[in-house]
GROMACS .gro file of C-alpha atoms in nm:
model
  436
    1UNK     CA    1   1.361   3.738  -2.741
    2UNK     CA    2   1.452   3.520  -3.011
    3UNK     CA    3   1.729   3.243  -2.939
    4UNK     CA    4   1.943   3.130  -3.244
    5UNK     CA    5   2.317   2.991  -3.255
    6UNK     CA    6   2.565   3.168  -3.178
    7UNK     CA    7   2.371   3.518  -3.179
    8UNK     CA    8   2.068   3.621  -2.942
    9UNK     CA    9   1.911   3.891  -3.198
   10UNK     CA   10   1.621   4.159  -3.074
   11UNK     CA   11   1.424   4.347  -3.322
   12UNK     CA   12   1.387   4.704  -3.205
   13UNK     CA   13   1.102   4.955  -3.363
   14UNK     CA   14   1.278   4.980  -3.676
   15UNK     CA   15   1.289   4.620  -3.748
   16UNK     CA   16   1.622   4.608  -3.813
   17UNK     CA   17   1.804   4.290  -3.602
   18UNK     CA   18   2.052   4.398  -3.342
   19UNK     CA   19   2.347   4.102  -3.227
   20UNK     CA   20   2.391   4.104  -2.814
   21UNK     CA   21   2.585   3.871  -2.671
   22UNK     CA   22   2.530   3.590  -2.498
   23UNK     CA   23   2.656   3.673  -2.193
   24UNK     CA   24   2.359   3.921  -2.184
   25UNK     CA   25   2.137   3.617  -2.214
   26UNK     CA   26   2.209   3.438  -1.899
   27UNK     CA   27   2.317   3.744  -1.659
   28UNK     CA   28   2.021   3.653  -1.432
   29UNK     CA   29   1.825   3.369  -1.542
   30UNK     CA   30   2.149   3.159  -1.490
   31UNK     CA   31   2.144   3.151  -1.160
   32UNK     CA   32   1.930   2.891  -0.906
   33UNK     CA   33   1.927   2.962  -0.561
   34UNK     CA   34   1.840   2.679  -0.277
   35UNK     CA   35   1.752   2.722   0.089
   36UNK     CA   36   1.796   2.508   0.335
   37UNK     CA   37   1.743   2.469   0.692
   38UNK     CA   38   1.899   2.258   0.972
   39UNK     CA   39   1.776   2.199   1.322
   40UNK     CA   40   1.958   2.206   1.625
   41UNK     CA   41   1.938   1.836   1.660
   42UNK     CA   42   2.079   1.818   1.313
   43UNK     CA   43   2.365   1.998   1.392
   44UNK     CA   44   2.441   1.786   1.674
   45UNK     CA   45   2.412   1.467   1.427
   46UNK     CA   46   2.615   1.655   1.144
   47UNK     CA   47   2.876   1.697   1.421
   48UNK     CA   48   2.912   1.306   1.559
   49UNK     CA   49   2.912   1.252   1.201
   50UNK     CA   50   3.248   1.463   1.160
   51UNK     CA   51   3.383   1.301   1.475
   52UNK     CA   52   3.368   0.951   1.328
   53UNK     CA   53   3.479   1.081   1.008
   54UNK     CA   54   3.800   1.248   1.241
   55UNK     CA   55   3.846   0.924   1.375
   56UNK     CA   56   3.883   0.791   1.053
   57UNK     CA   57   4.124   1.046   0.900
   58UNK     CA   58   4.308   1.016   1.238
   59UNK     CA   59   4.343   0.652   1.200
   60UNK     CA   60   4.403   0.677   0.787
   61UNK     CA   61   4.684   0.886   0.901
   62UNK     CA   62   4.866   0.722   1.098
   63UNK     CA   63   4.873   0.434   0.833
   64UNK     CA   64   5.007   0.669   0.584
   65UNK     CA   65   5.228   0.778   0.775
   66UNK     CA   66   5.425   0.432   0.841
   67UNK     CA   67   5.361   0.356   0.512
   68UNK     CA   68   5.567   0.696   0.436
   69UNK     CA   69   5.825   0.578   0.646
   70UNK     CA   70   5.864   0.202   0.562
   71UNK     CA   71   5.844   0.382   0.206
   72UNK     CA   72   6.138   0.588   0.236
   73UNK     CA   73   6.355   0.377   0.382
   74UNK     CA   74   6.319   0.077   0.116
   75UNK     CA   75   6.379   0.318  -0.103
   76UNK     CA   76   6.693   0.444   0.019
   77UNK     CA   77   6.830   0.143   0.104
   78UNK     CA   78   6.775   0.061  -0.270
   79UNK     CA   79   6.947   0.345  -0.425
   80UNK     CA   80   7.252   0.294  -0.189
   81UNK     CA   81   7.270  -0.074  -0.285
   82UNK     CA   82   7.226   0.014  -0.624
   83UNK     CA   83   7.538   0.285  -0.588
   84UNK     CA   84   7.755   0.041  -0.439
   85UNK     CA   85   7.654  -0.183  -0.715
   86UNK     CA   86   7.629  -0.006  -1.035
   87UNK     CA   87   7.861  -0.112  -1.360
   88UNK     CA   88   7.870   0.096  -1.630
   89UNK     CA   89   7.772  -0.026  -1.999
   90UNK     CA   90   8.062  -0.046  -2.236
   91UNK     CA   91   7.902   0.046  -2.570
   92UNK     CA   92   7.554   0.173  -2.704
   93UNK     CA   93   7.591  -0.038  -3.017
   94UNK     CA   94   7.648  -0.410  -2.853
   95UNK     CA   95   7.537  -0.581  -2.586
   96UNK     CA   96   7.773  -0.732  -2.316
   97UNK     CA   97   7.644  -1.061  -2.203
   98UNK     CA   98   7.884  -1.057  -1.903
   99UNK     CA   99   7.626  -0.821  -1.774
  100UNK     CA  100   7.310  -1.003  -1.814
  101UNK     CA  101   7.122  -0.968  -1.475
  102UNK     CA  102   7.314  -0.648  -1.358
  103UNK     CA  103   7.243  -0.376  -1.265
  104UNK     CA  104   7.397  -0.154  -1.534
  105UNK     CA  105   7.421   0.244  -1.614
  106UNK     CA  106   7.332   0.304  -1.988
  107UNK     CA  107   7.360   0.643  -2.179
  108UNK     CA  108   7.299   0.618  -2.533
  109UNK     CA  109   7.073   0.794  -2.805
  110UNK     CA  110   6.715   0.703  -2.859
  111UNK     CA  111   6.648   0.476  -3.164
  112UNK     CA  112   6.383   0.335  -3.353
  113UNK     CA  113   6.091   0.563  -3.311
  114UNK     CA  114   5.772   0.549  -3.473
  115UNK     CA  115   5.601   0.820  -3.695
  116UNK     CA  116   5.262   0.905  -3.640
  117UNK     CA  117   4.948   1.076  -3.819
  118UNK     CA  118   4.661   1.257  -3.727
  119UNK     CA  119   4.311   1.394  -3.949
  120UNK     CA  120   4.294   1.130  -4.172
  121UNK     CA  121   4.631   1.162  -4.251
  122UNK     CA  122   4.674   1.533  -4.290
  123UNK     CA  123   4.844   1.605  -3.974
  124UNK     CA  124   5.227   1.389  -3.963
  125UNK     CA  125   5.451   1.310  -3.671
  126UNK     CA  126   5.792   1.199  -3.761
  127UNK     CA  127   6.074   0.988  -3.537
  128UNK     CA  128   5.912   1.086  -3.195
  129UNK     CA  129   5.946   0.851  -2.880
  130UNK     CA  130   5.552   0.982  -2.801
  131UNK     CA  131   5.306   1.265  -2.933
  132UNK     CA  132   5.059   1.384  -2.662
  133UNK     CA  133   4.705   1.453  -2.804
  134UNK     CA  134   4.488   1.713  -2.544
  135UNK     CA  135   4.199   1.776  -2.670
  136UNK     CA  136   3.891   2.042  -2.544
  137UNK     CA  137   3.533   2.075  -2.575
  138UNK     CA  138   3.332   2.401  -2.510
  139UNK     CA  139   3.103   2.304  -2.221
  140UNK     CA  140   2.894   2.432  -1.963
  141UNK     CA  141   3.043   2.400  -1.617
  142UNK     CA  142   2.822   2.451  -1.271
  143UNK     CA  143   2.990   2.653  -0.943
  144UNK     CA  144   2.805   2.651  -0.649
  145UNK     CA  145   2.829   2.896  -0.357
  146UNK     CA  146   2.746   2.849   0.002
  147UNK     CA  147   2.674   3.077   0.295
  148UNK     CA  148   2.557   2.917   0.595
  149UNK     CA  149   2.399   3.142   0.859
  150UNK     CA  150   2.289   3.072   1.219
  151UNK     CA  151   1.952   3.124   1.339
  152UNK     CA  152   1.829   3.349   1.580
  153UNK     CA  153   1.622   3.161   1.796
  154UNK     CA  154   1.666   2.737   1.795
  155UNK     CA  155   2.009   2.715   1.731
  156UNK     CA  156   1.956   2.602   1.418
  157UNK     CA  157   2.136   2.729   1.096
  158UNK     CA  158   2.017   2.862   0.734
  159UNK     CA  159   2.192   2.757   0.461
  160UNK     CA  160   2.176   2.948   0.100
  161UNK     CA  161   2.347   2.768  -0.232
  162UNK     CA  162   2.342   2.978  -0.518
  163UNK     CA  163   2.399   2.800  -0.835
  164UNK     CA  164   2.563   2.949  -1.119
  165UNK     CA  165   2.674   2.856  -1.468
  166UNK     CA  166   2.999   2.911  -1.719
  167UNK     CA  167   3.124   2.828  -2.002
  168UNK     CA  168   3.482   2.724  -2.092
  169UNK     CA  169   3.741   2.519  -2.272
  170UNK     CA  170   3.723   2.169  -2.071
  171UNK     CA  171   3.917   1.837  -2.117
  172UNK     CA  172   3.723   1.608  -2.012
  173UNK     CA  173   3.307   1.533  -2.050
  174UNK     CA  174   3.078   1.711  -1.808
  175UNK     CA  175   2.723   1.569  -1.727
  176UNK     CA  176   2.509   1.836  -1.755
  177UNK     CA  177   2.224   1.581  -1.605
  178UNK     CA  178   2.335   1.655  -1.257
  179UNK     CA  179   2.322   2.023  -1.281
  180UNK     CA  180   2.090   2.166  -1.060
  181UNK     CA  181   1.912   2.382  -1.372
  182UNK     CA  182   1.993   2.185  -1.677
  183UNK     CA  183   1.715   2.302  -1.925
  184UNK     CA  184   1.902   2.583  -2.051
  185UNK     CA  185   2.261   2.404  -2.010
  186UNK     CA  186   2.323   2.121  -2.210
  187UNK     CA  187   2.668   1.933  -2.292
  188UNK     CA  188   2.735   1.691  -2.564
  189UNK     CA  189   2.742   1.334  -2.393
  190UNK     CA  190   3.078   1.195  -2.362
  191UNK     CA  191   3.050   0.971  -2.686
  192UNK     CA  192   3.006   1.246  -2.916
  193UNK     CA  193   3.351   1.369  -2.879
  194UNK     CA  194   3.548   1.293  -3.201
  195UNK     CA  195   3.915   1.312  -3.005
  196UNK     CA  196   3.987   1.209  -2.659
  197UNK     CA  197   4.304   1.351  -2.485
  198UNK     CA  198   4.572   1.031  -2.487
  199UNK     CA  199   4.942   0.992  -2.592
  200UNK     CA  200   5.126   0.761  -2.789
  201UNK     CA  201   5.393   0.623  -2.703
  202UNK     CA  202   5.662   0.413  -2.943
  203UNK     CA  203   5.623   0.041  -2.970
  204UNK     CA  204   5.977  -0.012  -3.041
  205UNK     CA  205   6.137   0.224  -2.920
  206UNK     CA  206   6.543   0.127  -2.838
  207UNK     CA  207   6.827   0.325  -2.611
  208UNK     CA  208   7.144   0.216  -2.839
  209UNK     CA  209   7.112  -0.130  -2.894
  210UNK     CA  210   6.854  -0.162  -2.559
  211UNK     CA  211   6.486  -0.190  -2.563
  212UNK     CA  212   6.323   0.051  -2.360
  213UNK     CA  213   5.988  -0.100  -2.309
  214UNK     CA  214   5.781   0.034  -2.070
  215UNK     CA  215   6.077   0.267  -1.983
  216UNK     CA  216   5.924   0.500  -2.262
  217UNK     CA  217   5.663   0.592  -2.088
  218UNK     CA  218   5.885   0.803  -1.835
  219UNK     CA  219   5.956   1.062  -2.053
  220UNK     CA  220   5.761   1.377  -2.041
  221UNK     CA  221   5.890   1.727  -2.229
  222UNK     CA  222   5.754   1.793  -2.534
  223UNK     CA  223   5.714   2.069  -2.744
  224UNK     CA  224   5.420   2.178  -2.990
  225UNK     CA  225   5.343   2.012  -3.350
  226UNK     CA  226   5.344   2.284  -3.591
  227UNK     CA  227   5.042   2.251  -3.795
  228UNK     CA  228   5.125   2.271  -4.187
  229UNK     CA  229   5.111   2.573  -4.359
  230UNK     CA  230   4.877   2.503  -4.605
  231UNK     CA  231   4.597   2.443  -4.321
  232UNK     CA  232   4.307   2.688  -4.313
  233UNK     CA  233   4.369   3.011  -4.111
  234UNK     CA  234   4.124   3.201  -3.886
  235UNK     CA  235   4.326   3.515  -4.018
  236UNK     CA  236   4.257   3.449  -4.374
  237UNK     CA  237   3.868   3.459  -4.276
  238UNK     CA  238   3.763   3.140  -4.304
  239UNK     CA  239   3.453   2.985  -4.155
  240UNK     CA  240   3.337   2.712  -4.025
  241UNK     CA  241   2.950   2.572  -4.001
  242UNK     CA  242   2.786   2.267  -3.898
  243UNK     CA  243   2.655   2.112  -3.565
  244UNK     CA  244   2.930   2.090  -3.299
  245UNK     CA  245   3.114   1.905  -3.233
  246UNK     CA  246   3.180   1.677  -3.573
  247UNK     CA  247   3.143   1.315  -3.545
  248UNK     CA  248   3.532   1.325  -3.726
  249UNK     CA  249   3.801   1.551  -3.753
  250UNK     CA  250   3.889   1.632  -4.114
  251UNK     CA  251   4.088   1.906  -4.280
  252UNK     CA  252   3.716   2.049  -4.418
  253UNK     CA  253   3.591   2.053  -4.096
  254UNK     CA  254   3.886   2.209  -3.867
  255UNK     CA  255   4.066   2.548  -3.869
  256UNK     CA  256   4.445   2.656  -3.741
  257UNK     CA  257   4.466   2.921  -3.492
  258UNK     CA  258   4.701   2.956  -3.211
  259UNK     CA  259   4.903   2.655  -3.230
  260UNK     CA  260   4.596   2.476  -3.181
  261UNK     CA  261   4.313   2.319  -3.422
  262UNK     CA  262   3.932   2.470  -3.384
  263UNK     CA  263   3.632   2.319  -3.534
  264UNK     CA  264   3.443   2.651  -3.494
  265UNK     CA  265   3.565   3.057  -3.468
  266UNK     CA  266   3.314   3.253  -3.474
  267UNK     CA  267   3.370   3.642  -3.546
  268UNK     CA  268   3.138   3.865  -3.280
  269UNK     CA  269   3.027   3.614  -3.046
  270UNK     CA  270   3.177   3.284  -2.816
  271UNK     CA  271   3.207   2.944  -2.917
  272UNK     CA  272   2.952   2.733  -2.995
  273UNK     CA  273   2.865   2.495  -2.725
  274UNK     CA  274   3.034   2.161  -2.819
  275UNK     CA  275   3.313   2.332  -3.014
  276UNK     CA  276   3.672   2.110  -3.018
  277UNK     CA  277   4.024   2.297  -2.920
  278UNK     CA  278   4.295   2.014  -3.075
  279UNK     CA  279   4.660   2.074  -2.971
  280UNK     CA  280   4.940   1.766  -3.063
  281UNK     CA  281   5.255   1.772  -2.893
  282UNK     CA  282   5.572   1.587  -2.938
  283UNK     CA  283   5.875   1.414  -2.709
  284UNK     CA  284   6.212   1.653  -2.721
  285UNK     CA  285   6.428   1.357  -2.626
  286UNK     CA  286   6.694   1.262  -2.819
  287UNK     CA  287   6.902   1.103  -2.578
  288UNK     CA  288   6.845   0.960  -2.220
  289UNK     CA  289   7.004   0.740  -1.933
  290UNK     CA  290   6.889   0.467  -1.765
  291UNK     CA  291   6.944   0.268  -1.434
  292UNK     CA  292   6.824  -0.102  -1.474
  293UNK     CA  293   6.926  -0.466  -1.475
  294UNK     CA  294   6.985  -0.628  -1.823
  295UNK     CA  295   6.735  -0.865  -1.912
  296UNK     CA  296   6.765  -1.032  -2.274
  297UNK     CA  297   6.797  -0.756  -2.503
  298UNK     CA  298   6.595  -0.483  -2.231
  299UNK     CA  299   6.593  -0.326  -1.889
  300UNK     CA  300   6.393  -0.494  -1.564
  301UNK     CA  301   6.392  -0.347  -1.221
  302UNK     CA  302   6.734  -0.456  -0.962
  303UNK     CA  303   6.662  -0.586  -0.656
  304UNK     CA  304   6.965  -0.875  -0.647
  305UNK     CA  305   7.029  -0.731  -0.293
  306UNK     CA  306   6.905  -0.815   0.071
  307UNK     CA  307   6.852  -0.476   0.155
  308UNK     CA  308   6.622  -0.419  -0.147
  309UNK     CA  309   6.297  -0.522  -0.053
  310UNK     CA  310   6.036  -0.643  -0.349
  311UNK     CA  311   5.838  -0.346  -0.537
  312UNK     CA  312   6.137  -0.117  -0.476
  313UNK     CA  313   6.367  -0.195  -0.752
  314UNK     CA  314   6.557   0.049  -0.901
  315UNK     CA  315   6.443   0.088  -1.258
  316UNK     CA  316   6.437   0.453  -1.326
  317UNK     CA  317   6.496   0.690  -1.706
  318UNK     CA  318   6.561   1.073  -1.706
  319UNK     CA  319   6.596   1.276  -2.021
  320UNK     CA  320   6.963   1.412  -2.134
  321UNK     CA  321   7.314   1.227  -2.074
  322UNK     CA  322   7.361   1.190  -1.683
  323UNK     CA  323   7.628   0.977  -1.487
  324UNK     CA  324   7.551   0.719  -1.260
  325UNK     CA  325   7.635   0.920  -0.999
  326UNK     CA  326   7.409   1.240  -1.072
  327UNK     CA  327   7.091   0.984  -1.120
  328UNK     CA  328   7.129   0.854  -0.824
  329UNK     CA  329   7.152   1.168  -0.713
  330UNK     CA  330   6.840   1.289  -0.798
  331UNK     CA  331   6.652   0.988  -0.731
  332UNK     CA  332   6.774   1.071  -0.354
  333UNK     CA  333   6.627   1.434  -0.409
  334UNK     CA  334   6.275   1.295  -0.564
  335UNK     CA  335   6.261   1.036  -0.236
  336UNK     CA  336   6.337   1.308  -0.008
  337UNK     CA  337   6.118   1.539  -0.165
  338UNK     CA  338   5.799   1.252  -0.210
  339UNK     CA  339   5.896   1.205   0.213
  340UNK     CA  340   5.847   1.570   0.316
  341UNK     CA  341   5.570   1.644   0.060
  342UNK     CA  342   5.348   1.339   0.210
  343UNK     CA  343   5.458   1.403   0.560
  344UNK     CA  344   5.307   1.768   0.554
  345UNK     CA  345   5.645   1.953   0.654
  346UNK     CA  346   5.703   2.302   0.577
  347UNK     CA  347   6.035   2.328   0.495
  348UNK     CA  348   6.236   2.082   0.292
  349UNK     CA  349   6.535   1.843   0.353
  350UNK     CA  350   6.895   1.926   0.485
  351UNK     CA  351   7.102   2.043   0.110
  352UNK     CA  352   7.437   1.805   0.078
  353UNK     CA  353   7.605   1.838  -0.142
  354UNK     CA  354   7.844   1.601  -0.432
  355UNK     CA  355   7.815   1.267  -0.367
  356UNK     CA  356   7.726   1.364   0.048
  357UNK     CA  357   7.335   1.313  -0.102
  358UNK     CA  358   7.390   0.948  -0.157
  359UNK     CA  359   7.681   0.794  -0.067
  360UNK     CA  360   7.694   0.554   0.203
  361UNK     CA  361   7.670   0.716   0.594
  362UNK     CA  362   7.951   0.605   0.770
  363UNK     CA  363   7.944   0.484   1.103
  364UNK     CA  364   8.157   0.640   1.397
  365UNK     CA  365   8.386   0.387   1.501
  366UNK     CA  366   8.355   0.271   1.874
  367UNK     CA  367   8.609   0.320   2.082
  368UNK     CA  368   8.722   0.047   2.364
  369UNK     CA  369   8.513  -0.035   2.650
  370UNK     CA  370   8.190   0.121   2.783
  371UNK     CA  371   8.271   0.498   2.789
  372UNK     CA  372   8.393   0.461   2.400
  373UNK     CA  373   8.047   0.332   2.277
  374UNK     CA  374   7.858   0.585   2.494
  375UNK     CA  375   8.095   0.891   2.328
  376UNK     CA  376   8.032   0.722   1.975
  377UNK     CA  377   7.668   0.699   2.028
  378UNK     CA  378   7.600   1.073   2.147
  379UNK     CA  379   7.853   1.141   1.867
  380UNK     CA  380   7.661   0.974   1.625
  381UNK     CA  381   7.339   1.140   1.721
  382UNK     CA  382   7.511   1.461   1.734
  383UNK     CA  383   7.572   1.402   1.377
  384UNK     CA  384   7.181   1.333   1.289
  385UNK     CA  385   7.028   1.581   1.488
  386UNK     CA  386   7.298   1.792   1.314
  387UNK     CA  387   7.200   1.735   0.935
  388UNK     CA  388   6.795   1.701   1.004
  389UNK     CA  389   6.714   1.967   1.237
  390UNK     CA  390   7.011   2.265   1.232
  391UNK     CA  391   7.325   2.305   1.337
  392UNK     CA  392   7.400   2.095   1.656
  393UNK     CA  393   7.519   2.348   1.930
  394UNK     CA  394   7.713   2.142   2.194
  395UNK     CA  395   7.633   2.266   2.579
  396UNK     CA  396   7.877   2.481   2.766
  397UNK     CA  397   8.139   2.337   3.011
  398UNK     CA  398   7.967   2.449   3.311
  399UNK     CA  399   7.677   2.309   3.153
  400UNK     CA  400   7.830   1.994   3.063
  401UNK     CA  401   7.934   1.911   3.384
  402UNK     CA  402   7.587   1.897   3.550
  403UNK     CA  403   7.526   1.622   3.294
  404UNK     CA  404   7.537   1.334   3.519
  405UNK     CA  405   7.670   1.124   3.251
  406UNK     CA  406   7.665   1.035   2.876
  407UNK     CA  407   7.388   0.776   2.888
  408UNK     CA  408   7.153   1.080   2.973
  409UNK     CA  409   7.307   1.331   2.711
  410UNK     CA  410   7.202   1.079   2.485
  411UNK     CA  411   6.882   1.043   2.619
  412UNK     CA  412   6.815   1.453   2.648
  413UNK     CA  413   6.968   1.406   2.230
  414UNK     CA  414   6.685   1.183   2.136
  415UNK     CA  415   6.405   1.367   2.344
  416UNK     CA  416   6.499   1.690   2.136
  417UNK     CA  417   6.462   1.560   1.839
  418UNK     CA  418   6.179   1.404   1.873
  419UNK     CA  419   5.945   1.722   1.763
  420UNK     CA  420   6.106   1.673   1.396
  421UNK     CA  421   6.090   1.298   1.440
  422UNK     CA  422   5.744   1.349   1.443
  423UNK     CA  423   5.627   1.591   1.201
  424UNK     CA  424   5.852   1.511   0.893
  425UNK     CA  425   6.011   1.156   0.942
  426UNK     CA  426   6.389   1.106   1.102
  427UNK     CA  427   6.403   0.765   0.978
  428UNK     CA  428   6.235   0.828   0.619
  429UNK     CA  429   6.513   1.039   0.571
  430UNK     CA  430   6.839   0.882   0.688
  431UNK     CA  431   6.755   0.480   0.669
  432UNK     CA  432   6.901   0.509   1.046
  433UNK     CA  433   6.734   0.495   1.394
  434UNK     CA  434   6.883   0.731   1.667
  435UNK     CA  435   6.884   0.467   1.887
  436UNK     CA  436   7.119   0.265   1.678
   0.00000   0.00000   0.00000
């Protein structure tokens, strides 16, 4: 066999050159298998090993866990000091000075944003608040599979790792130095890639007459660049040659297909290792709203409250025209959401609904002497229990009166819900205590 780019050709008794394809190449040969055998003794180390390392998760989660919590919390608290706090922006076109320092609801068109261009200027981006650049390479990629037998006689256990090889469309640089067979699978060091996947954001970038800063950089739809007509076609026939991938990316060099730009397309056979897959992107914002303090001209995170502890501000942007109201809303949803997703739970938070999500709990109000606070405490845990773990189902009469009294209904209130205390956070998501 004869190996030459990107066709394996065999010359059969006629003489007359056949194209296979690659994959034929590397059905067997791509494959390295390693065996490996560990002791009895071995096991027994491998295993104290993964006891430490239990510890250790044990330990890391527990920390993550109060962090979770102390998390959630702060960050209610700052959303309901920021609701009872909030003061609406009179105009997009002129700043209020009263409100310097505030924290103030804007919703106003975007303004200002930059243009942008691409291929030595062929490829133009016009009034965009960012254009996302994701760029591909062709590479090899290794997979490795593991079966792990146990031994017959010693206790000891055989491992086999079969190594195996791919190509694909990848974004970032694989090191084919580390693969286990990397004679016949080499990738283009990470230097030699023309385009690197980043986006670009605009510099100067305003919401009405209010710089947006590093508020920009929260935006996130976008929508494909059409590439310009008069780029070259793969369905017109046209071909590209040269080593792969370019040192530049040029109109000569690069091809339209798909939405995307290709520096090679070959006919009959795959890519060319090294080949480049170019797609640009741009922001579909036109307007947004924003939740911030005004600071000289531009938006800094509030935290002129007591109850808003440092590093939870409340600077946030979402896409569209929202009231105050609905983006506090969803920054409620998003904390929830963060709390369960981190703490592991199955199911998700309790659905209020209107402004139930984030207005202010009130407090049952204590009635007179000591029977009054014990009703309004089991009352008030009633009223947790009820909107974290089900519907509350109060006891029968006949039940109720074997309760010796209300200081152990509360008590029996707390032990039940301790289960989903535990396994998704009570106090992440109300900002309360039971025993409060």
């Amino acid at each position: 066999f004869a190996v030459s780019q990107p066709f394996l050709l065999t010359r059969l008794a006629s003489g007359r050159p056949v194209a296979v394809p690659p994959a034929a190449m590397y059905s067997r040969d791509d494959r390295v298998t390693e065996v490996t055998h560990q002791s009895f003794l071995g096991k027994m180390g491998g295993a104290c090993c993964g006891l430490l390392v239990g510890l250790m998760l044990y330990a890391g989660a527990g920390a993550l866990i109060w962090w979770n919590e102390g998390r959630a919390v702060f960050t209610d608290r700052a959303i309901h000091a920021g609701l009872a706090s909030v003061v609406e922006s009179p105009s997009c076109d002129v700043l209020d000075a009263t409100l310097e320092g505030r924290l103030v609801h804007v919703s106003c068109p975007l303004g200002r944003l930059d243009n942008y261009s691409f291929i030595g200027g062929a490829l133009r981006v016009e009034t965009a608040a960012f254009v996302r650049v994701d760029a591909e390479m062709y590479q090899w990629e290794e997979m490795t599979r593991s079966e792990t037998t146990k031994d017959s006689v010693g206790g000891g256990s055989t491992t086999r790792k079969t190594y195996s090889y791919s190509t694909g469309w990848l974004g970032s640089s694989v090191d084919s130095a580390h693969f286990k067979k990397s004679s016949n699978h080499r990738n283009p060091p990470a230097s030699a890639w023309p385009l690197t996947s980043h986006t670009q954001y605009s510099a100067d970038a305003q919401l009405g007459a209010y710089r947006l800063g590093a508020l920009v950089q929260k935006l996130q739809n976008a929508e494909p660049v059409p590439i310009p007509l008069n780029w070259p076609t793969a369905s017109d026939g046209a071909q590209l040659s040269g080593p792969q991938p370019p040192s530049t990316l040029s109109r000569e060099n690069t091809i339209s297909a798909e939405g995307k730009l290709y520096t090679a397309w070959p006919q009959q056979s795959n890519f060319p290792i090294g080949s480049m897959r170019v797609q640009f992107s741009r922001a579909t914002a036109t307007e947004a709203s924003v939740l911030a303090a005004q600071s000289r001209g531009g938006f800094v995170g509030w935290g002129a409250n007591d109850k808003v502890r440092k590093g939870y501000e409340v600077m946030q942007l979402f896409e569209g025209s929202l009231t105050a109201s609905e983006m506090f809303e969803k920054m409620a949803d998003d904390n929830a959401s963060l709390t369960w997703t981190l703490a592991g739970a199955r199911r998700g938070p309790p659905r209020r609904r209107g402004a139930e999500r984030v207005r202010l709990r009130g407090r049952v109000p204590l009635g007179q002497g000591q029977v009054g606070r014990q009703h309004a405490r089991t009352a008030h845990a009633q009223h947790y229990i009820r909107e974290l773990v089900g519907p509350f189902r109060p006891p029968s009469r006949a039940a109720a009166q074997l309760l010796p009294s209300r200081r152990t209904a509360v008590r029996r209130l707390r032990r039940a819900a301790w289960p989903a205390r535990l396994q998704c956070g009570v106090c992440s998501l109300t900002g309360h205590h039971l025993n409060q």
